[in-house]
Coordinates of C-alpha atoms in Angstrom, one line a residue:
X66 CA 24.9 -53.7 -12.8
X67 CA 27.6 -56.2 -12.7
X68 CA 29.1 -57.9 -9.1
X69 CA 32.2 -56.8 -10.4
X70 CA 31.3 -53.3 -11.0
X71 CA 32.3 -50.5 -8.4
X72 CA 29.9 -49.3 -6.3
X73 CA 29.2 -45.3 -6.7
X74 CA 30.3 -43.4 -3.9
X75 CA 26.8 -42.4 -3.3
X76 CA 24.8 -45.7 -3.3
X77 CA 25.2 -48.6 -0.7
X78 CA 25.1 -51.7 -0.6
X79 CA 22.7 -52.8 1.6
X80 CA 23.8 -55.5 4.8
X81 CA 21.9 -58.6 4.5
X82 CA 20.7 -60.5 7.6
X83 CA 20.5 -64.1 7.8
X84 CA 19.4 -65.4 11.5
X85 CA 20.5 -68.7 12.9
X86 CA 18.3 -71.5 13.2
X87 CA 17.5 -70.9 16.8
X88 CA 18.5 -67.6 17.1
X89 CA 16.1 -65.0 19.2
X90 CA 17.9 -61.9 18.2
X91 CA 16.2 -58.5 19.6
X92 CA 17.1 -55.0 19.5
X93 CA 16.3 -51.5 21.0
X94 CA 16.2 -48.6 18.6
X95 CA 15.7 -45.0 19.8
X96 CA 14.5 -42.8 16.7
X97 CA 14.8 -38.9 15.7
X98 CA 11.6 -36.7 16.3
X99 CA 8.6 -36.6 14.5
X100 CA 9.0 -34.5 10.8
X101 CA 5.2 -34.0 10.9
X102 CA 5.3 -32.5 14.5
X103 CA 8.5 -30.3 14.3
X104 CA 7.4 -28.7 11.5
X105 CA 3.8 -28.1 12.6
X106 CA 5.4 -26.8 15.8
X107 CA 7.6 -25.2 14.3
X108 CA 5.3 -23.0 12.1
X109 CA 3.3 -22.7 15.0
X110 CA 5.9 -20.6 17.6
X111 CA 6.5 -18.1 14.2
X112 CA 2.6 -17.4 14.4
X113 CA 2.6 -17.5 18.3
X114 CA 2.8 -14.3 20.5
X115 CA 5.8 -14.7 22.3
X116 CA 8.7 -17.2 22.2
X117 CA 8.5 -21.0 22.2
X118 CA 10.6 -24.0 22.9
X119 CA 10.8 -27.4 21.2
X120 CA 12.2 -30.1 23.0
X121 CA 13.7 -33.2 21.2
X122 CA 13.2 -31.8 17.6
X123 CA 13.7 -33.6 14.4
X124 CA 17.4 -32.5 12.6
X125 CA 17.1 -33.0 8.9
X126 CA 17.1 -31.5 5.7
X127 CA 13.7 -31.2 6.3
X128 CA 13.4 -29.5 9.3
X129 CA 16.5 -27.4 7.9
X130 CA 14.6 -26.3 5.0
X131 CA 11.7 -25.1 7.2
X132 CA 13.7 -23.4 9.7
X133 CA 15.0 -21.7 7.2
X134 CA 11.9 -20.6 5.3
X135 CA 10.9 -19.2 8.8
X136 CA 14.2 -17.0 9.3
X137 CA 13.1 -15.4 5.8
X138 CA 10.0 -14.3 6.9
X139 CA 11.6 -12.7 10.5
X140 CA 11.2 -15.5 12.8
X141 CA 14.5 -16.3 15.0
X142 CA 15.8 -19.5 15.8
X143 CA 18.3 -20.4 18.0
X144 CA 19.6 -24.1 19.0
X145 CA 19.9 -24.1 22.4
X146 CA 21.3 -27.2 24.8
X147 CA 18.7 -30.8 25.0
X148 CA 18.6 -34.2 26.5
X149 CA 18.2 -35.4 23.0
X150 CA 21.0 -37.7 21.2
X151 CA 20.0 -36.1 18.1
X152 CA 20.8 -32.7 18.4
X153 CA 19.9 -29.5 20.7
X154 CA 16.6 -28.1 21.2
X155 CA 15.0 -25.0 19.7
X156 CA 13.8 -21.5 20.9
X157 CA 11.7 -19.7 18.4
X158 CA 11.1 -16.4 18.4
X159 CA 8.2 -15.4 16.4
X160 CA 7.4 -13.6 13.0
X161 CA 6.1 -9.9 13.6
X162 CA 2.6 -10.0 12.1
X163 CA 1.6 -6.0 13.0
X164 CA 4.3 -4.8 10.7
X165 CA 3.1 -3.4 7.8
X166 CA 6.5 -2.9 5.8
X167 CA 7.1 -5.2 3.1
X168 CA 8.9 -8.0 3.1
X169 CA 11.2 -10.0 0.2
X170 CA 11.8 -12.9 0.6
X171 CA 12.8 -16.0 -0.9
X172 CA 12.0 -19.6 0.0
X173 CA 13.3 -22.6 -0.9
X174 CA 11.5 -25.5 -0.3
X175 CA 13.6 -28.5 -1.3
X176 CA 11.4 -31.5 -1.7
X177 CA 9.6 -31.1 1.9
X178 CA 5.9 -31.4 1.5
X179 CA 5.4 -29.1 4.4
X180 CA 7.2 -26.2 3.6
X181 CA 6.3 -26.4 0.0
X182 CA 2.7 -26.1 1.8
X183 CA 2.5 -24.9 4.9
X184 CA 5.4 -22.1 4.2
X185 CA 3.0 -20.2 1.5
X186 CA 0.1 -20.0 3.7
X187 CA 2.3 -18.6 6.4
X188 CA 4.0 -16.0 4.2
X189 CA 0.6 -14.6 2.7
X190 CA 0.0 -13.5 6.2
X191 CA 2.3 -10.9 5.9
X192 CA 2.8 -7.9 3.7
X193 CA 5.6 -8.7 0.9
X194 CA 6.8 -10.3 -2.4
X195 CA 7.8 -14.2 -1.8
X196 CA 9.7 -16.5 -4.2
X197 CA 9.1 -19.6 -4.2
X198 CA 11.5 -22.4 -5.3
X199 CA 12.6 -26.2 -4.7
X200 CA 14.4 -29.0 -5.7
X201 CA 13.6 -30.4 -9.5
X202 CA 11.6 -33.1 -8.4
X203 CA 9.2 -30.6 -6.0
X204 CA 7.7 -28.9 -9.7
X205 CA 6.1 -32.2 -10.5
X206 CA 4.2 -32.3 -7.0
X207 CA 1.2 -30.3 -6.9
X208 CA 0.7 -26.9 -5.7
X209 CA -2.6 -25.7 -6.8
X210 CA -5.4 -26.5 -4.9
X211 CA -3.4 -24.6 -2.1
X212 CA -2.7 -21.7 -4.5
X213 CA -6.3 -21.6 -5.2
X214 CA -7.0 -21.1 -1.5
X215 CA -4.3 -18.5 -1.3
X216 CA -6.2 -17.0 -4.2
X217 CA -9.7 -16.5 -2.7
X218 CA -8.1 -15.0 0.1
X219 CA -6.6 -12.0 -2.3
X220 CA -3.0 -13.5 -2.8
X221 CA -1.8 -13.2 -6.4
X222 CA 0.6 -15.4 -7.9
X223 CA 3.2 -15.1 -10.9
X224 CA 2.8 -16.5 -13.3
X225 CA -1.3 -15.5 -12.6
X226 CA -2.1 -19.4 -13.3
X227 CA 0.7 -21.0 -11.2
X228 CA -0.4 -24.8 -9.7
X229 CA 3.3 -25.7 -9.1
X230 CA 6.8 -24.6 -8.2
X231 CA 8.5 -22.3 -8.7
X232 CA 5.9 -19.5 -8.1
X233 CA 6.2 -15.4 -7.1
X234 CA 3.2 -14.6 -4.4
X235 CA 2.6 -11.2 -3.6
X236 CA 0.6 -10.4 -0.5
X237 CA -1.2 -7.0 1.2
X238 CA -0.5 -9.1 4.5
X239 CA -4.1 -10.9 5.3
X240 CA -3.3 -10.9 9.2
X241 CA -3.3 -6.6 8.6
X242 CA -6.3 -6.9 6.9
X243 CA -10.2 -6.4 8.3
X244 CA -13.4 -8.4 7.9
X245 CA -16.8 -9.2 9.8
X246 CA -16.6 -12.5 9.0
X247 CA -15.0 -15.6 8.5
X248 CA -13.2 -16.5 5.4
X249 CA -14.8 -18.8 3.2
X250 CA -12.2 -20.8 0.9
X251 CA -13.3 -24.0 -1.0
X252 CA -10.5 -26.0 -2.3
X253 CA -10.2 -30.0 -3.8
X254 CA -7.7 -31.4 -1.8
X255 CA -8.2 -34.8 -2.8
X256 CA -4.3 -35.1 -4.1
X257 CA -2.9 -34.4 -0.6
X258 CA -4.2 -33.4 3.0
X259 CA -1.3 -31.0 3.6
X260 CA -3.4 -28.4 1.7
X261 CA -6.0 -28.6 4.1
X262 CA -3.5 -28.7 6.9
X263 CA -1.5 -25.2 5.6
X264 CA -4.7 -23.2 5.4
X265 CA -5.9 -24.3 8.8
X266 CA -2.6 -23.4 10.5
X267 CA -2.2 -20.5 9.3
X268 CA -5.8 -19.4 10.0
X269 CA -6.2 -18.2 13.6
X270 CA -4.0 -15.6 12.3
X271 CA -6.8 -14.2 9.9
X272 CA -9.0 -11.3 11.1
X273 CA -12.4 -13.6 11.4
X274 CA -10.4 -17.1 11.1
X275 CA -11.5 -19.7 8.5
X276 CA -14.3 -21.7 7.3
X277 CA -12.5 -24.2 5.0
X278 CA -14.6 -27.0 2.7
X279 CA -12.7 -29.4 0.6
X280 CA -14.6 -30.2 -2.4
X281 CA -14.1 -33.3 -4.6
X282 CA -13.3 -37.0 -4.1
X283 CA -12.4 -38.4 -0.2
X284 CA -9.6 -36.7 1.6
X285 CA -6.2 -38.6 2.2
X286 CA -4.5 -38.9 5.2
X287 CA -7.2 -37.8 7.6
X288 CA -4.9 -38.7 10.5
X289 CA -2.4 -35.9 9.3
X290 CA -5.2 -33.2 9.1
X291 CA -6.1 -34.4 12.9
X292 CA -2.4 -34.2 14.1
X293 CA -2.9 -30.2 12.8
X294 CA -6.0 -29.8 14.1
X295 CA -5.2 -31.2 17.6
X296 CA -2.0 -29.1 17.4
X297 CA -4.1 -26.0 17.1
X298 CA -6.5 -27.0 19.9
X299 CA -3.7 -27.8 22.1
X300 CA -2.9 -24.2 22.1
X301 CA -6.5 -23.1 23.0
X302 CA -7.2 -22.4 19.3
X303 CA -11.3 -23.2 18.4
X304 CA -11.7 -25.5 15.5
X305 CA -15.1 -27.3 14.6
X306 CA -14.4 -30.2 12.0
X307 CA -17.4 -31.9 10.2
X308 CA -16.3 -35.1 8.2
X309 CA -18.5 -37.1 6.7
X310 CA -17.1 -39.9 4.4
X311 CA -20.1 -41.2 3.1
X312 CA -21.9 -37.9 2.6
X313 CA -18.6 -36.7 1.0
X314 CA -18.5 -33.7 3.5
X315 CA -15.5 -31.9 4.7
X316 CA -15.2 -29.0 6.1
X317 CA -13.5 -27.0 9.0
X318 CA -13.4 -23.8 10.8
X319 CA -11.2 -21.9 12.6
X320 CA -11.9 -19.5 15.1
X321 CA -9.2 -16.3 15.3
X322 CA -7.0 -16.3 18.6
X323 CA -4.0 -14.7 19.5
X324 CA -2.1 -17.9 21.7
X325 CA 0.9 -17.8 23.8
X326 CA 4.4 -19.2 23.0
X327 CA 4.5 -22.8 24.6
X328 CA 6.7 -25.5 25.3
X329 CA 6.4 -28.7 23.4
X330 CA 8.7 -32.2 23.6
X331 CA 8.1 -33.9 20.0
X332 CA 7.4 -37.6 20.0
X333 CA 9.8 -39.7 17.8
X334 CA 8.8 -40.5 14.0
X335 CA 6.7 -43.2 14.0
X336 CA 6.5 -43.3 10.0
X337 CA 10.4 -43.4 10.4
X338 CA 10.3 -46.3 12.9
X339 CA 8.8 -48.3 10.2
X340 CA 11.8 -49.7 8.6
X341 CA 13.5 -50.7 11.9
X342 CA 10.0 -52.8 12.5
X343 CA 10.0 -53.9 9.5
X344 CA 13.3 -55.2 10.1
X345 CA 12.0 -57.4 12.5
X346 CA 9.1 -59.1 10.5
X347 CA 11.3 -60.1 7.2
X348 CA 14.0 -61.5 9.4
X349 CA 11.8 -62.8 12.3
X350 CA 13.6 -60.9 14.8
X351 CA 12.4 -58.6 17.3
X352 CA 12.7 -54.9 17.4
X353 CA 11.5 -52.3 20.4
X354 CA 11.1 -48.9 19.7
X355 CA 12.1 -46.8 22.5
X356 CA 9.8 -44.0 23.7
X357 CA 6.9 -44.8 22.2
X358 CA 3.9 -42.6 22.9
X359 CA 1.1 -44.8 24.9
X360 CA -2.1 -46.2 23.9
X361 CA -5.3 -43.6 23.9
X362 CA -7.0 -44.5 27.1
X363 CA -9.2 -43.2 29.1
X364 CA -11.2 -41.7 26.6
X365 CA -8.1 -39.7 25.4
X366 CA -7.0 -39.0 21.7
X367 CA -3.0 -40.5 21.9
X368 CA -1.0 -39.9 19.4
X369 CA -2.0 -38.1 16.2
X370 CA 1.1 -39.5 14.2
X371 CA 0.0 -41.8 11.5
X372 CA 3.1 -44.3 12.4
X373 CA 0.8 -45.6 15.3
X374 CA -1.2 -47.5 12.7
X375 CA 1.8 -50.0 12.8
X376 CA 0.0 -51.6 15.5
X377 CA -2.6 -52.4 13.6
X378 CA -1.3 -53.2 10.5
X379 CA 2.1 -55.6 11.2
X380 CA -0.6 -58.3 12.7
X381 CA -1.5 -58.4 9.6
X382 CA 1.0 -60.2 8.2
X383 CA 2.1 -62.3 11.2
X384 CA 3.9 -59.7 13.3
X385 CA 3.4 -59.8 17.5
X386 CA 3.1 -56.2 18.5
X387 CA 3.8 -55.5 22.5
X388 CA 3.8 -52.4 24.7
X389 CA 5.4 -51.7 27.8
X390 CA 4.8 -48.7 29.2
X391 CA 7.8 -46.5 31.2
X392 CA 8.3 -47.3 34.5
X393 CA 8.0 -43.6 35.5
X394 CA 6.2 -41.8 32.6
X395 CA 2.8 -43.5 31.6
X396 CA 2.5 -41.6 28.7
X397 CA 5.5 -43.4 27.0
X398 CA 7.1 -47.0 26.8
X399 CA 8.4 -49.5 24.8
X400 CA 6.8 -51.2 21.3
X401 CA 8.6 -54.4 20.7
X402 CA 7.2 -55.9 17.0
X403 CA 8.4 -59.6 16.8
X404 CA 8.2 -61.1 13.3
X405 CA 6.8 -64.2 11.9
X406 CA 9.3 -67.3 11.9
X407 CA 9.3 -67.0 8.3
X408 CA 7.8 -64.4 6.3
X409 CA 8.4 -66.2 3.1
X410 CA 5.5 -68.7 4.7
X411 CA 3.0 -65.7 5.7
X412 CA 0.1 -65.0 2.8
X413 CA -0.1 -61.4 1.7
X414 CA -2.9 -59.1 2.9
X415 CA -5.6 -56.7 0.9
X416 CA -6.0 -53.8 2.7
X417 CA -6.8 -50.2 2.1
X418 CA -4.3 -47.9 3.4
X419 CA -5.6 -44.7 2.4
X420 CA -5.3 -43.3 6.5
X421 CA -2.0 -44.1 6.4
X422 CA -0.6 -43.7 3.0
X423 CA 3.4 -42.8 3.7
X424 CA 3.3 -46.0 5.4
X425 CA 2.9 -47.9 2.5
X426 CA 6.3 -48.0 0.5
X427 CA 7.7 -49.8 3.9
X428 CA 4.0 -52.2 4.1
X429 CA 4.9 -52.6 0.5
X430 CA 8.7 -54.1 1.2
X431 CA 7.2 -56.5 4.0
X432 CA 4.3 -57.9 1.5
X433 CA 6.9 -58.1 -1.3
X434 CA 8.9 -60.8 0.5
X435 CA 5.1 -62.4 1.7
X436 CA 4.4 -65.8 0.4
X437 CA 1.8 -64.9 -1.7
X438 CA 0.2 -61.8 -3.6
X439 CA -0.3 -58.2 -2.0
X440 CA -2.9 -55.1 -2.6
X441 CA -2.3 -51.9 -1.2
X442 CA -5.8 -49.6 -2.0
X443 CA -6.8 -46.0 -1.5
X444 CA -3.6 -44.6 -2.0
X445 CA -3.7 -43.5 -5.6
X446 CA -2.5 -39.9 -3.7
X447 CA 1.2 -41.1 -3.8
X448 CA 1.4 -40.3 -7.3
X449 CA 1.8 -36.8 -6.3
X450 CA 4.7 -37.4 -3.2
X451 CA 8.0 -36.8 -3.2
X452 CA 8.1 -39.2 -6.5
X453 CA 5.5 -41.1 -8.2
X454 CA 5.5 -43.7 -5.7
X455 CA 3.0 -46.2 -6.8
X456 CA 5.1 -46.1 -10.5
X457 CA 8.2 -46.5 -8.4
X458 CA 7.3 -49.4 -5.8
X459 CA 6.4 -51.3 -9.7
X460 CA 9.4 -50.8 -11.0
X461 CA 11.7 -51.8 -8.1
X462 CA 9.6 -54.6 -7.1
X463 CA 9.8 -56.0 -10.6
X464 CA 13.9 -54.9 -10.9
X465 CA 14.8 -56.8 -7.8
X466 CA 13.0 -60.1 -8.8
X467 CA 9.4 -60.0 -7.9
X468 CA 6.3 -59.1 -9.8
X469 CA 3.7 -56.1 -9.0
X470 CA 1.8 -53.8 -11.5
X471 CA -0.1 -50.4 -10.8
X472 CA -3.8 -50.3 -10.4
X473 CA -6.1 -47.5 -10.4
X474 CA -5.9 -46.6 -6.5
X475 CA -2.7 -48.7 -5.4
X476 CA -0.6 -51.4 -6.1
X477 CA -1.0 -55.3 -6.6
X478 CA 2.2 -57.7 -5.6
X479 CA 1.7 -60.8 -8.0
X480 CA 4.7 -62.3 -6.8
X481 CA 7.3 -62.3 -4.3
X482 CA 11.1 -61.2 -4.7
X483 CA 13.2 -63.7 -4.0
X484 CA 15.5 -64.4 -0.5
X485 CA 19.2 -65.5 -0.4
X486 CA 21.9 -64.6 -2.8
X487 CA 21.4 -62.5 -6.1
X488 CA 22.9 -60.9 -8.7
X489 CA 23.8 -57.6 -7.8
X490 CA 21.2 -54.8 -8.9
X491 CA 20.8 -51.5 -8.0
X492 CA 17.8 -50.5 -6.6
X493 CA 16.9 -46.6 -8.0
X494 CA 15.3 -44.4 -5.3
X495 CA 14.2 -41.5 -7.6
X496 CA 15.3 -38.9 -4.6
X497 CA 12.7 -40.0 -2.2
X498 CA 13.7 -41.5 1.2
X499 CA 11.0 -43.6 1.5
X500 CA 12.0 -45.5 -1.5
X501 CA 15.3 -45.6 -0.1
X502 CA 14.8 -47.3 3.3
X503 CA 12.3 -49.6 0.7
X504 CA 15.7 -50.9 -0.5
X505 CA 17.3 -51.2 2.9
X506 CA 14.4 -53.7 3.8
X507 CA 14.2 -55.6 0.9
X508 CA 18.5 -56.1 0.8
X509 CA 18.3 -58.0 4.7
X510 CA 16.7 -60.7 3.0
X511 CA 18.0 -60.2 -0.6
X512 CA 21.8 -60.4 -1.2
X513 CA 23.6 -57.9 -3.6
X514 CA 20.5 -55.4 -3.0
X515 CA 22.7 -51.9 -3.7
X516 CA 20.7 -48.6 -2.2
X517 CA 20.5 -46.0 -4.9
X518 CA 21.9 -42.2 -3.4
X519 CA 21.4 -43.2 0.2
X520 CA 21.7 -39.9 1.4
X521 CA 18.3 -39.0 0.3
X522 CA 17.0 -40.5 3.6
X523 CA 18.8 -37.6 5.5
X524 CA 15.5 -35.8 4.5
X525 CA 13.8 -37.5 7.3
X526 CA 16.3 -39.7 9.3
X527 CA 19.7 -38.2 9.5
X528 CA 22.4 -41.1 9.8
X529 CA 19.9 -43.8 8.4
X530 CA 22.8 -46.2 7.5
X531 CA 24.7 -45.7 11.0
X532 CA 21.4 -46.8 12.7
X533 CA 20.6 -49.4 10.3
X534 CA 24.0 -50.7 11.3
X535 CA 23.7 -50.2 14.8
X536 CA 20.5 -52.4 14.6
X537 CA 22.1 -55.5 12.6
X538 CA 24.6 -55.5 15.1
X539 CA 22.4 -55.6 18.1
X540 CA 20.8 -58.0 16.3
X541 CA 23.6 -60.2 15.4
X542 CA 25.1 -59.7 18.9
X543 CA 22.0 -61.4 20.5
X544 CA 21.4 -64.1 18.3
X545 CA 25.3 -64.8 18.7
X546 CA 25.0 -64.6 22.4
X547 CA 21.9 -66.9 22.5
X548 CA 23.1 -69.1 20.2
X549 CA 26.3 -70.1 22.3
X550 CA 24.5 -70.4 25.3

């Protein structure tokens, strides 16, 4: 790609951000609700007993997908008016689980890990034919441990040996169904945690509940299994967990239990509030994130969202990470990350990420503009996400400048890209927003860095460009403002 070519209508060229010499810019960004909760939520009012609200939910394609997944299998959902700036609040009616007429549906998944997931487990609960379908890139994520699961519970599948989409399930209905005791499912979910997370939501709908054991290597993304299981518990569903790392056990159980329609506010994205942090450690700014949930204390669990790691992990590399909590809600406040003065100066890290694996594309883009050579372990799991992401983070490291290759369970950065002005080069995302906002990062401190299909980042954060914008200018704004005084 040429400087003098013309940008396609659907890529972007991403704003670079150069600070002044003594400039102390800062910024406040609020952020759209959690995916990971909403949809959880979400599934949870359709297997509730009466109607449910959801306060502050996420709007994306997404959260679209899944509401509309639910509608297929009788659930209604109605937007109804919110405090939120992102869009209006939800009332759920739930799915009628003592009908024993059959239903067809069809489902489309698009390329949303959840309701390619948790959708399935859902459906089999009822009586009914269900088609199955997503976007091209969803066939090459995989489906079968799940479909397995689905199997030992007496769901069939076209074609009979389906691991993948597009798939036909056909269902009796296992919430119509009788037993004397729990059901006893062993699947290897050792290529992602959301198959563990579908079979467990759906369970306290099953006649004796679930006793679920993953078999095979270490599960990923424990913290995402722990945001379902606390979501269940929250609702007075029983669950018993026994994880064992270095005995390689993991198992679960899930008690049956009829709950009650509830009322739940969802916590902003704090995968999705990555980027705007990032923002502040490759340009040595500072950033607060608005609404943050609190620090556990007191002996309780806080937040379940795998975005809290941030605090943890931007220290790492140099970043100053604050909280201040809300002046009248302790259970919220303020995270402000401040970056190092120059992140071209800070050595790169070697650190397993396998807890927080969906962080890593955006970990990646800080390391890759580190001084010195990164590793990212324990996340060989991203193979199978919304695009082979470990193959992808190579490739775009190496396109924009820098130097990185693949290794068994991750990805080593052998060199930095490098800062200031460039030859234009477009940066591919391979439809995956993650890889997207990847590029955003990378172009503040890398001239002529052009976004490949932007729009892919609506999956997750609708408008990601408009608040990317809204944050360089805040940011420009201040260090303007403190540099003339």
């Amino acid at each position: 790609m040429t400087d003098t070519q013309p940008i396609a209508e659907s890529d972007w060229l991403a704003p670079a951000y150069s600070p002044g010499e003594n400039a102390a810019a800062s910024a406040l960004v609020h952020i759209p609700g959690s995916k990971s909760l909403t949809n959880r939520y979400l599934l949870l009012a359709a297997l509730a007993d009466s109607p449910s609200l959801l306060r502050s939910p996420l709007h994306s394609r997404d959260s679209a997908l899944m509401i509309a997944a639910l509608r297929e299998l009788g659930a209604v959902i109605e937007e109804v008016p919110g405090a939120s700036p992102f869009g209006p609040d939800l009332r759920i009616t739930p799915c009628d689980f003592s009908s024993d007429k059959p239903l067809t549906a069809r489902i489309e998944t698009g390329l949303a890990g959840t309701v390619m997931r948790f959708v399935p487990a859902l459906a089999a609960l009822l009586p009914g034919t269900f088609n199955v379908d997503g976007d091209e890139h969803a066939y090459a994520r995989p489906m079968g441990a799940l479909l397995d699961g689905l199997r030992q519970l007496g769901v069939s599948f076209s074609p009979a040996d389906a691991s993948c989409l597009p798939f036909e399930m056909v269902s009796a209905g296992l919430a119509l169904q009788s037993a004397d005791e729990p059901a006893h499912v062993r699947i290897d979910a050792s290529a992602s945690s959301q198959f563990v997370s579908a079979l467990l939501l759906a369970a306290p709908r099953l006649p004796q509940g679930i006793v679920l054991e993953h078999v095979g290597s270490s599960v990923p993304s424990i913290p995402h299994i722990e945001m379902s299981v606390e979501a269940l518990r929250e609702l007075g569903v029983r669950v018993e967990s026994t994880i064992d790392r270095q005995a390689g056990v993991f198992s679960w159980r899930v008690f049956p239990g009829a709950f009650a329609g509830f009322e739940k506010t969802i916590e902003p994205d704090l995968s999705n509030a990555g980027p705007f942090v990032a923002a502040a450690m490759v340009t040595g700014t500072s950033v607060s994130v608005a609404d943050w949930p609190a620090p556990a204390a007191d002996g309780s669990a806080g937040t379940t969202q795998v975005g809290d790691h941030w605090r943890q992990l931007l220290p790492l590399l140099g970043g100053e990470v604050s909280f201040e909590s809300h002046s009248t809600d302790s259970s919220i406040g303020v995270l402000t990350v401040t970056g190092p003065a120059d992140i071209s100066a800070v050595p790169g890290i070697d650190v397993d990420v396998r807890a927080a694996g969906e962080l890593a594309p955006t970990l990646a883009a800080i390391c890759a503009l580190a001084a010195t050579g990164s590793q990212l372990r324990g996340i060989e799991h991203l193979r199978g996400h919304e695009t082979d992401r470990l193959a992808a983070l190579t490739a775009e490291i190496n396109r924009l400048g820098g130097s990185a290759e693949e290794t068994e369970d991750g990805i080593r950065i052998l060199s930095s890209i490098p800062t200031g002005q460039a030859q234009r080069v477009l940066a591919r995302t391979y439809a995956d927003h993650r890889m997207a906002t990847f590029a955003a990062i990378i172009g503040l401190r890398r001239a002529n860095t052009v976004v490949e299909n932007v729009a892919t980042t609506s999956k997750t954060i609708p408008d990601f460009t408009g608040l990317w914008l809204a944050l360089l200018d805040q940011l420009q704004h201040t260090s303007t403002t403190k540099d003339e005084a």
